[in-house]
Amino acid sequence: TYHVMDVWLDNKTYPIVCAQIGVAIIYKVKRGKYRPLKEFCKNYNLIAFPKKIETADINVISNAIKNNFKRFDFSIIRYDISKVGEKDIKLLDLALAKIIGEMHKIEIETIDKMIQDNYLSEDELMIVDGSLMFGHQKIDPLNCAYYTTIFCK
Protein backbone atom coordinates (compact mmCIF):
# COMPACT_ATOMS: atom_id res chain seq x y z
CA THR A 1 0.00 0.00 0.00
CA TYR A 2 1.08 3.55 -0.62
CA HIS A 3 -0.35 6.75 0.86
CA VAL A 4 -0.44 8.77 -2.36
CA MET A 5 -1.82 12.10 -1.25
CA ASP A 6 -4.27 13.91 0.96
CA VAL A 7 -7.41 15.75 -0.10
CA TRP A 8 -8.47 18.84 1.84
CA LEU A 9 -12.23 19.03 2.54
CA ASP A 10 -14.09 20.99 5.19
CA ASN A 11 -10.85 22.00 6.98
CA LYS A 12 -9.67 18.40 7.25
CA THR A 13 -7.31 16.19 5.26
CA TYR A 14 -8.38 12.80 3.96
CA PRO A 15 -5.84 10.23 2.68
CA ILE A 16 -5.95 8.68 -0.79
CA VAL A 17 -4.26 5.27 -0.71
CA CYS A 18 -3.18 2.97 -3.55
CA ALA A 19 -2.66 -0.75 -3.14
CA GLN A 20 -2.04 -3.85 -5.16
CA ILE A 21 -3.72 -6.94 -3.79
CA GLY A 22 -3.80 -10.42 -5.17
CA VAL A 23 -4.25 -14.10 -4.67
CA ALA A 24 -2.18 -16.95 -6.08
CA ILE A 25 -2.77 -20.67 -5.82
CA ILE A 26 0.05 -23.09 -6.59
CA TYR A 27 0.15 -26.87 -6.51
CA LYS A 28 2.98 -29.30 -6.02
CA VAL A 29 3.89 -31.20 -9.18
CA LYS A 30 6.69 -33.21 -7.56
CA ARG A 31 9.25 -32.72 -4.83
CA GLY A 32 10.53 -29.17 -5.12
CA LYS A 33 8.44 -28.31 -8.21
CA TYR A 34 5.34 -26.14 -8.08
CA ARG A 35 2.99 -24.73 -10.70
CA PRO A 36 0.35 -22.02 -10.47
CA LEU A 37 -3.32 -22.75 -10.99
CA LYS A 38 -3.63 -19.76 -13.31
CA GLU A 39 -7.41 -19.55 -13.14
CA PHE A 40 -7.00 -18.77 -9.42
CA CYS A 41 -4.13 -16.26 -9.71
CA LYS A 42 -5.31 -12.65 -9.83
CA ASN A 43 -3.96 -9.18 -9.07
CA TYR A 44 -5.93 -6.02 -8.50
CA ASN A 45 -4.85 -2.39 -8.29
CA LEU A 46 -6.99 -0.31 -5.95
CA ILE A 47 -7.31 3.35 -5.11
CA ALA A 48 -9.10 4.03 -1.83
CA PHE A 49 -11.01 7.29 -1.48
CA PRO A 50 -12.99 8.45 1.55
CA LYS A 51 -16.76 8.35 1.14
CA LYS A 52 -16.74 12.06 1.98
CA ILE A 53 -15.54 12.87 -1.55
CA GLU A 54 -18.41 13.22 -4.02
CA THR A 55 -18.77 10.54 -6.69
CA ALA A 56 -18.52 13.15 -9.48
CA ASP A 57 -15.17 14.35 -8.10
CA ILE A 58 -13.87 10.78 -7.85
CA ASN A 59 -14.90 10.21 -11.47
CA VAL A 60 -12.90 13.27 -12.58
CA ILE A 61 -9.82 12.04 -10.68
CA SER A 62 -10.32 8.50 -11.97
CA ASN A 63 -10.59 9.66 -15.58
CA ALA A 64 -7.46 11.81 -15.22
CA ILE A 65 -5.52 8.81 -13.94
CA LYS A 66 -6.85 6.59 -16.75
CA ASN A 67 -5.94 9.19 -19.39
CA ASN A 68 -2.42 9.75 -18.06
CA PHE A 69 -1.55 6.17 -17.10
CA LYS A 70 -3.15 4.03 -19.78
CA ARG A 71 -1.38 0.82 -18.69
CA PHE A 72 -2.58 1.22 -15.10
CA ASP A 73 -5.82 -0.72 -14.66
CA PHE A 74 -7.43 -0.03 -11.29
CA SER A 75 -10.62 -0.12 -9.28
CA ILE A 76 -11.96 2.56 -7.00
CA ILE A 77 -12.99 1.61 -3.48
CA ARG A 78 -14.41 3.94 -0.87
CA TYR A 79 -13.77 3.78 2.84
CA ASP A 80 -16.19 4.81 5.55
CA ILE A 81 -15.14 7.70 7.76
CA SER A 82 -18.03 7.57 10.24
CA LYS A 83 -15.87 5.99 12.98
CA VAL A 84 -13.38 8.89 13.05
CA GLY A 85 -13.25 10.32 16.53
CA GLU A 86 -13.94 6.98 18.23
CA LYS A 87 -11.02 5.66 20.29
CA ASP A 88 -8.16 7.29 18.33
CA ILE A 89 -9.24 5.83 14.98
CA LYS A 90 -7.19 7.44 12.22
CA LEU A 91 -8.35 8.07 8.67
CA LEU A 92 -5.34 6.28 7.21
CA ASP A 93 -6.17 3.21 9.31
CA LEU A 94 -9.71 3.21 7.91
CA ALA A 95 -8.37 3.32 4.35
CA LEU A 96 -5.97 0.45 5.08
CA ALA A 97 -8.74 -1.55 6.77
CA LYS A 98 -10.90 -1.19 3.65
CA ILE A 99 -8.03 -2.42 1.46
CA ILE A 100 -7.38 -5.39 3.75
CA GLY A 101 -11.12 -6.12 3.68
CA GLU A 102 -10.99 -6.25 -0.13
CA MET A 103 -8.02 -8.63 0.09
CA HIS A 104 -9.92 -10.92 2.44
CA LYS A 105 -12.90 -10.83 0.11
CA ILE A 106 -10.93 -12.08 -2.91
CA GLU A 107 -9.19 -14.74 -0.81
CA ILE A 108 -12.53 -16.09 0.44
CA GLU A 109 -14.02 -15.92 -3.08
CA THR A 110 -11.04 -17.91 -4.38
CA ILE A 111 -11.40 -20.60 -1.72
CA ASP A 112 -15.13 -20.76 -2.39
CA LYS A 113 -14.49 -21.17 -6.15
CA MET A 114 -11.90 -23.89 -5.47
CA ILE A 115 -14.49 -25.78 -3.43
CA GLN A 116 -17.14 -25.38 -6.14
CA ASP A 117 -14.69 -26.59 -8.82
CA ASN A 118 -13.66 -29.59 -6.68
CA TYR A 119 -10.04 -28.52 -6.22
CA LEU A 120 -10.21 -29.10 -2.46
CA SER A 121 -11.01 -32.40 -0.80
CA GLU A 122 -10.27 -34.17 2.47
CA ASP A 123 -7.16 -35.76 0.90
CA GLU A 124 -5.38 -32.48 0.25
CA LEU A 125 -3.36 -29.95 2.16
CA MET A 126 -4.01 -26.26 1.85
CA ILE A 127 -1.56 -23.67 3.12
CA VAL A 128 -2.82 -20.12 3.39
CA ASP A 129 0.02 -17.62 3.52
CA GLY A 130 -0.74 -14.00 4.19
CA SER A 131 -3.24 -11.91 6.05
CA LEU A 132 -6.30 -14.06 5.45
CA MET A 133 -8.77 -13.79 8.31
CA PHE A 134 -11.96 -15.72 8.69
CA GLY A 135 -14.41 -13.20 10.01
CA HIS A 136 -17.66 -12.49 8.18
CA GLN A 137 -17.54 -14.94 5.31
CA LYS A 138 -20.11 -17.41 4.09
CA ILE A 139 -17.79 -20.44 4.21
CA ASP A 140 -15.40 -21.75 6.81
CA PRO A 141 -12.11 -22.61 5.05
CA LEU A 142 -11.06 -24.66 8.08
CA ASN A 143 -13.88 -27.07 7.33
CA CYS A 144 -13.41 -27.26 3.55
CA ALA A 145 -10.77 -29.97 3.91
CA TYR A 146 -9.84 -32.25 6.79
CA TYR A 147 -6.14 -31.54 6.34
CA THR A 148 -6.07 -27.78 6.07
CA THR A 149 -3.09 -25.96 7.54
CA ILE A 150 -3.06 -22.21 7.96
CA PHE A 151 0.12 -20.15 8.17
CA CYS A 152 -0.42 -16.44 8.76
CA LYS A 153 2.20 -13.72 8.81
mmCIF file with all atom_site columns, C-alpha atoms in Angstrom, residues 12-135:
data_model
loop_
_atom_site.group_PDB
_atom_site.id
_atom_site.type_symbol
_atom_site.label_atom_id
_atom_site.label_alt_id
_atom_site.label_comp_id
_atom_site.label_asym_id
_atom_site.label_entity_id
_atom_site.label_seq_id
_atom_site.pdbx_PDB_ins_code
_atom_site.Cartn_x
_atom_site.Cartn_y
_atom_site.Cartn_z
_atom_site.occupancy
_atom_site.B_iso_or_equiv
_atom_site.pdbx_formal_charge
_atom_site.auth_seq_id
_atom_site.auth_comp_id
_atom_site.auth_asym_id
_atom_site.auth_atom_id
_atom_site.pdbx_PDB_model_num
ATOM 1   C CA . LYS A 1 12  ? -9.673  18.401  7.246   1.00 0.00 ? 12  LYS A CA 1
ATOM 2   C CA . THR A 1 13  ? -7.307  16.192  5.258   1.00 0.00 ? 13  THR A CA 1
ATOM 3   C CA . TYR A 1 14  ? -8.375  12.797  3.956   1.00 0.00 ? 14  TYR A CA 1
ATOM 4   C CA . PRO A 1 15  ? -5.842  10.230  2.680   1.00 0.00 ? 15  PRO A CA 1
ATOM 5   C CA . ILE A 1 16  ? -5.947  8.684   -0.790  1.00 0.00 ? 16  ILE A CA 1
ATOM 6   C CA . VAL A 1 17  ? -4.265  5.268   -0.707  1.00 0.00 ? 17  VAL A CA 1
ATOM 7   C CA . CYS A 1 18  ? -3.184  2.969   -3.550  1.00 0.00 ? 18  CYS A CA 1
ATOM 8   C CA . ALA A 1 19  ? -2.662  -0.751  -3.143  1.00 0.00 ? 19  ALA A CA 1
ATOM 9   C CA . GLN A 1 20  ? -2.044  -3.851  -5.157  1.00 0.00 ? 20  GLN A CA 1
ATOM 10  C CA . ILE A 1 21  ? -3.718  -6.938  -3.792  1.00 0.00 ? 21  ILE A CA 1
ATOM 11  C CA . GLY A 1 22  ? -3.799  -10.421 -5.170  1.00 0.00 ? 22  GLY A CA 1
ATOM 12  C CA . VAL A 1 23  ? -4.247  -14.099 -4.666  1.00 0.00 ? 23  VAL A CA 1
ATOM 13  C CA . ALA A 1 24  ? -2.182  -16.952 -6.082  1.00 0.00 ? 24  ALA A CA 1
ATOM 14  C CA . ILE A 1 25  ? -2.772  -20.673 -5.820  1.00 0.00 ? 25  ILE A CA 1
ATOM 15  C CA . ILE A 1 26  ? 0.048   -23.086 -6.593  1.00 0.00 ? 26  ILE A CA 1
ATOM 16  C CA . TYR A 1 27  ? 0.151   -26.866 -6.510  1.00 0.00 ? 27  TYR A CA 1
ATOM 17  C CA . LYS A 1 28  ? 2.976   -29.304 -6.016  1.00 0.00 ? 28  LYS A CA 1
ATOM 18  C CA . VAL A 1 29  ? 3.886   -31.205 -9.176  1.00 0.00 ? 29  VAL A CA 1
ATOM 19  C CA . LYS A 1 30  ? 6.687   -33.209 -7.559  1.00 0.00 ? 30  LYS A CA 1
ATOM 20  C CA . ARG A 1 31  ? 9.245   -32.725 -4.835  1.00 0.00 ? 31  ARG A CA 1
ATOM 21  C CA . GLY A 1 32  ? 10.533  -29.167 -5.118  1.00 0.00 ? 32  GLY A CA 1
ATOM 22  C CA . LYS A 1 33  ? 8.443   -28.314 -8.205  1.00 0.00 ? 33  LYS A CA 1
ATOM 23  C CA . TYR A 1 34  ? 5.337   -26.138 -8.079  1.00 0.00 ? 34  TYR A CA 1
ATOM 24  C CA . ARG A 1 35  ? 2.988   -24.732 -10.702 1.00 0.00 ? 35  ARG A CA 1
ATOM 25  C CA . PRO A 1 36  ? 0.348   -22.019 -10.467 1.00 0.00 ? 36  PRO A CA 1
ATOM 26  C CA . LEU A 1 37  ? -3.317  -22.745 -10.995 1.00 0.00 ? 37  LEU A CA 1
ATOM 27  C CA . LYS A 1 38  ? -3.630  -19.760 -13.310 1.00 0.00 ? 38  LYS A CA 1
ATOM 28  C CA . GLU A 1 39  ? -7.406  -19.548 -13.142 1.00 0.00 ? 39  GLU A CA 1
ATOM 29  C CA . PHE A 1 40  ? -7.002  -18.771 -9.421  1.00 0.00 ? 40  PHE A CA 1
ATOM 30  C CA . CYS A 1 41  ? -4.125  -16.261 -9.708  1.00 0.00 ? 41  CYS A CA 1
ATOM 31  C CA . LYS A 1 42  ? -5.308  -12.650 -9.828  1.00 0.00 ? 42  LYS A CA 1
ATOM 32  C CA . ASN A 1 43  ? -3.958  -9.179  -9.075  1.00 0.00 ? 43  ASN A CA 1
ATOM 33  C CA . TYR A 1 44  ? -5.933  -6.021  -8.498  1.00 0.00 ? 44  TYR A CA 1
ATOM 34  C CA . ASN A 1 45  ? -4.848  -2.387  -8.291  1.00 0.00 ? 45  ASN A CA 1
ATOM 35  C CA . LEU A 1 46  ? -6.992  -0.314  -5.955  1.00 0.00 ? 46  LEU A CA 1
ATOM 36  C CA . ILE A 1 47  ? -7.310  3.349   -5.113  1.00 0.00 ? 47  ILE A CA 1
ATOM 37  C CA . ALA A 1 48  ? -9.096  4.030   -1.829  1.00 0.00 ? 48  ALA A CA 1
ATOM 38  C CA . PHE A 1 49  ? -11.013 7.290   -1.482  1.00 0.00 ? 49  PHE A CA 1
ATOM 39  C CA . PRO A 1 50  ? -12.987 8.445   1.553   1.00 0.00 ? 50  PRO A CA 1
ATOM 40  C CA . LYS A 1 51  ? -16.762 8.353   1.137   1.00 0.00 ? 51  LYS A CA 1
ATOM 41  C CA . LYS A 1 52  ? -16.737 12.063  1.981   1.00 0.00 ? 52  LYS A CA 1
ATOM 42  C CA . ILE A 1 53  ? -15.544 12.875  -1.549  1.00 0.00 ? 53  ILE A CA 1
ATOM 43  C CA . GLU A 1 54  ? -18.409 13.220  -4.019  1.00 0.00 ? 54  GLU A CA 1
ATOM 44  C CA . THR A 1 55  ? -18.767 10.543  -6.694  1.00 0.00 ? 55  THR A CA 1
ATOM 45  C CA . ALA A 1 56  ? -18.520 13.148  -9.480  1.00 0.00 ? 56  ALA A CA 1
ATOM 46  C CA . ASP A 1 57  ? -15.166 14.347  -8.099  1.00 0.00 ? 57  ASP A CA 1
ATOM 47  C CA . ILE A 1 58  ? -13.871 10.782  -7.847  1.00 0.00 ? 58  ILE A CA 1
ATOM 48  C CA . ASN A 1 59  ? -14.901 10.212  -11.467 1.00 0.00 ? 59  ASN A CA 1
ATOM 49  C CA . VAL A 1 60  ? -12.897 13.273  -12.578 1.00 0.00 ? 60  VAL A CA 1
ATOM 50  C CA . ILE A 1 61  ? -9.815  12.039  -10.679 1.00 0.00 ? 61  ILE A CA 1
ATOM 51  C CA . SER A 1 62  ? -10.315 8.497   -11.971 1.00 0.00 ? 62  SER A CA 1
ATOM 52  C CA . ASN A 1 63  ? -10.590 9.657   -15.582 1.00 0.00 ? 63  ASN A CA 1
ATOM 53  C CA . ALA A 1 64  ? -7.462  11.811  -15.223 1.00 0.00 ? 64  ALA A CA 1
ATOM 54  C CA . ILE A 1 65  ? -5.523  8.806   -13.942 1.00 0.00 ? 65  ILE A CA 1
ATOM 55  C CA . LYS A 1 66  ? -6.846  6.585   -16.749 1.00 0.00 ? 66  LYS A CA 1
ATOM 56  C CA . ASN A 1 67  ? -5.942  9.191   -19.389 1.00 0.00 ? 67  ASN A CA 1
ATOM 57  C CA . ASN A 1 68  ? -2.419  9.746   -18.058 1.00 0.00 ? 68  ASN A CA 1
ATOM 58  C CA . PHE A 1 69  ? -1.555  6.167   -17.097 1.00 0.00 ? 69  PHE A CA 1
ATOM 59  C CA . LYS A 1 70  ? -3.153  4.026   -19.783 1.00 0.00 ? 70  LYS A CA 1
ATOM 60  C CA . ARG A 1 71  ? -1.383  0.823   -18.688 1.00 0.00 ? 71  ARG A CA 1
ATOM 61  C CA . PHE A 1 72  ? -2.577  1.224   -15.097 1.00 0.00 ? 72  PHE A CA 1
ATOM 62  C CA . ASP A 1 73  ? -5.821  -0.722  -14.661 1.00 0.00 ? 73  ASP A CA 1
ATOM 63  C CA . PHE A 1 74  ? -7.425  -0.027  -11.291 1.00 0.00 ? 74  PHE A CA 1
ATOM 64  C CA . SER A 1 75  ? -10.623 -0.122  -9.281  1.00 0.00 ? 75  SER A CA 1
ATOM 65  C CA . ILE A 1 76  ? -11.957 2.563   -7.004  1.00 0.00 ? 76  ILE A CA 1
ATOM 66  C CA . ILE A 1 77  ? -12.988 1.605   -3.483  1.00 0.00 ? 77  ILE A CA 1
ATOM 67  C CA . ARG A 1 78  ? -14.410 3.938   -0.871  1.00 0.00 ? 78  ARG A CA 1
ATOM 68  C CA . TYR A 1 79  ? -13.766 3.776   2.840   1.00 0.00 ? 79  TYR A CA 1
ATOM 69  C CA . ASP A 1 80  ? -16.193 4.806   5.549   1.00 0.00 ? 80  ASP A CA 1
ATOM 70  C CA . ILE A 1 81  ? -15.135 7.699   7.763   1.00 0.00 ? 81  ILE A CA 1
ATOM 71  C CA . SER A 1 82  ? -18.029 7.569   10.244  1.00 0.00 ? 82  SER A CA 1
ATOM 72  C CA . LYS A 1 83  ? -15.871 5.994   12.977  1.00 0.00 ? 83  LYS A CA 1
ATOM 73  C CA . VAL A 1 84  ? -13.383 8.889   13.052  1.00 0.00 ? 84  VAL A CA 1
ATOM 74  C CA . GLY A 1 85  ? -13.253 10.322  16.532  1.00 0.00 ? 85  GLY A CA 1
ATOM 75  C CA . GLU A 1 86  ? -13.938 6.979   18.232  1.00 0.00 ? 86  GLU A CA 1
ATOM 76  C CA . LYS A 1 87  ? -11.016 5.660   20.289  1.00 0.00 ? 87  LYS A CA 1
ATOM 77  C CA . ASP A 1 88  ? -8.162  7.292   18.334  1.00 0.00 ? 88  ASP A CA 1
ATOM 78  C CA . ILE A 1 89  ? -9.241  5.835   14.984  1.00 0.00 ? 89  ILE A CA 1
ATOM 79  C CA . LYS A 1 90  ? -7.194  7.444   12.222  1.00 0.00 ? 90  LYS A CA 1
ATOM 80  C CA . LEU A 1 91  ? -8.350  8.067   8.667   1.00 0.00 ? 91  LEU A CA 1
ATOM 81  C CA . LEU A 1 92  ? -5.339  6.278   7.207   1.00 0.00 ? 92  LEU A CA 1
ATOM 82  C CA . ASP A 1 93  ? -6.171  3.209   9.313   1.00 0.00 ? 93  ASP A CA 1
ATOM 83  C CA . LEU A 1 94  ? -9.715  3.213   7.909   1.00 0.00 ? 94  LEU A CA 1
ATOM 84  C CA . ALA A 1 95  ? -8.373  3.319   4.348   1.00 0.00 ? 95  ALA A CA 1
ATOM 85  C CA . LEU A 1 96  ? -5.969  0.445   5.081   1.00 0.00 ? 96  LEU A CA 1
ATOM 86  C CA . ALA A 1 97  ? -8.741  -1.554  6.767   1.00 0.00 ? 97  ALA A CA 1
ATOM 87  C CA . LYS A 1 98  ? -10.900 -1.192  3.646   1.00 0.00 ? 98  LYS A CA 1
ATOM 88  C CA . ILE A 1 99  ? -8.027  -2.425  1.456   1.00 0.00 ? 99  ILE A CA 1
ATOM 89  C CA . ILE A 1 100 ? -7.384  -5.395  3.753   1.00 0.00 ? 100 ILE A CA 1
ATOM 90  C CA . GLY A 1 101 ? -11.116 -6.124  3.678   1.00 0.00 ? 101 GLY A CA 1
ATOM 91  C CA . GLU A 1 102 ? -10.989 -6.250  -0.128  1.00 0.00 ? 102 GLU A CA 1
ATOM 92  C CA . MET A 1 103 ? -8.020  -8.633  0.089   1.00 0.00 ? 103 MET A CA 1
ATOM 93  C CA . HIS A 1 104 ? -9.917  -10.918 2.438   1.00 0.00 ? 104 HIS A CA 1
ATOM 94  C CA . LYS A 1 105 ? -12.904 -10.828 0.113   1.00 0.00 ? 105 LYS A CA 1
ATOM 95  C CA . ILE A 1 106 ? -10.929 -12.080 -2.914  1.00 0.00 ? 106 ILE A CA 1
ATOM 96  C CA . GLU A 1 107 ? -9.194  -14.738 -0.808  1.00 0.00 ? 107 GLU A CA 1
ATOM 97  C CA . ILE A 1 108 ? -12.527 -16.086 0.440   1.00 0.00 ? 108 ILE A CA 1
ATOM 98  C CA . GLU A 1 109 ? -14.017 -15.918 -3.084  1.00 0.00 ? 109 GLU A CA 1
ATOM 99  C CA . THR A 1 110 ? -11.041 -17.914 -4.385  1.00 0.00 ? 110 THR A CA 1
ATOM 100 C CA . ILE A 1 111 ? -11.396 -20.599 -1.720  1.00 0.00 ? 111 ILE A CA 1
ATOM 101 C CA . ASP A 1 112 ? -15.134 -20.763 -2.390  1.00 0.00 ? 112 ASP A CA 1
ATOM 102 C CA . LYS A 1 113 ? -14.489 -21.173 -6.148  1.00 0.00 ? 113 LYS A CA 1
ATOM 103 C CA . MET A 1 114 ? -11.902 -23.889 -5.467  1.00 0.00 ? 114 MET A CA 1
ATOM 104 C CA . ILE A 1 115 ? -14.489 -25.781 -3.429  1.00 0.00 ? 115 ILE A CA 1
ATOM 105 C CA . GLN A 1 116 ? -17.142 -25.382 -6.143  1.00 0.00 ? 116 GLN A CA 1
ATOM 106 C CA . ASP A 1 117 ? -14.691 -26.586 -8.819  1.00 0.00 ? 117 ASP A CA 1
ATOM 107 C CA . ASN A 1 118 ? -13.665 -29.586 -6.681  1.00 0.00 ? 118 ASN A CA 1
ATOM 108 C CA . TYR A 1 119 ? -10.043 -28.515 -6.224  1.00 0.00 ? 119 TYR A CA 1
ATOM 109 C CA . LEU A 1 120 ? -10.214 -29.102 -2.464  1.00 0.00 ? 120 LEU A CA 1
ATOM 110 C CA . SER A 1 121 ? -11.005 -32.397 -0.800  1.00 0.00 ? 121 SER A CA 1
ATOM 111 C CA . GLU A 1 122 ? -10.269 -34.166 2.466   1.00 0.00 ? 122 GLU A CA 1
ATOM 112 C CA . ASP A 1 123 ? -7.160  -35.761 0.904   1.00 0.00 ? 123 ASP A CA 1
ATOM 113 C CA . GLU A 1 124 ? -5.384  -32.483 0.245   1.00 0.00 ? 124 GLU A CA 1
ATOM 114 C CA . LEU A 1 125 ? -3.359  -29.954 2.160   1.00 0.00 ? 125 LEU A CA 1
ATOM 115 C CA . MET A 1 126 ? -4.014  -26.261 1.854   1.00 0.00 ? 126 MET A CA 1
ATOM 116 C CA . ILE A 1 127 ? -1.560  -23.669 3.117   1.00 0.00 ? 127 ILE A CA 1
ATOM 117 C CA . VAL A 1 128 ? -2.819  -20.121 3.390   1.00 0.00 ? 128 VAL A CA 1
ATOM 118 C CA . ASP A 1 129 ? 0.021   -17.623 3.516   1.00 0.00 ? 129 ASP A CA 1
ATOM 119 C CA . GLY A 1 130 ? -0.740  -14.000 4.189   1.00 0.00 ? 130 GLY A CA 1
ATOM 120 C CA . SER A 1 131 ? -3.237  -11.913 6.048   1.00 0.00 ? 131 SER A CA 1
ATOM 121 C CA . LEU A 1 132 ? -6.304  -14.065 5.451   1.00 0.00 ? 132 LEU A CA 1
ATOM 122 C CA . MET A 1 133 ? -8.767  -13.792 8.307   1.00 0.00 ? 133 MET A CA 1
ATOM 123 C CA . PHE A 1 134 ? -11.961 -15.720 8.692   1.00 0.00 ? 134 PHE A CA 1
ATOM 124 C CA . GLY A 1 135 ? -14.410 -13.197 10.005  1.00 0.00 ? 135 GLY A CA 1
#
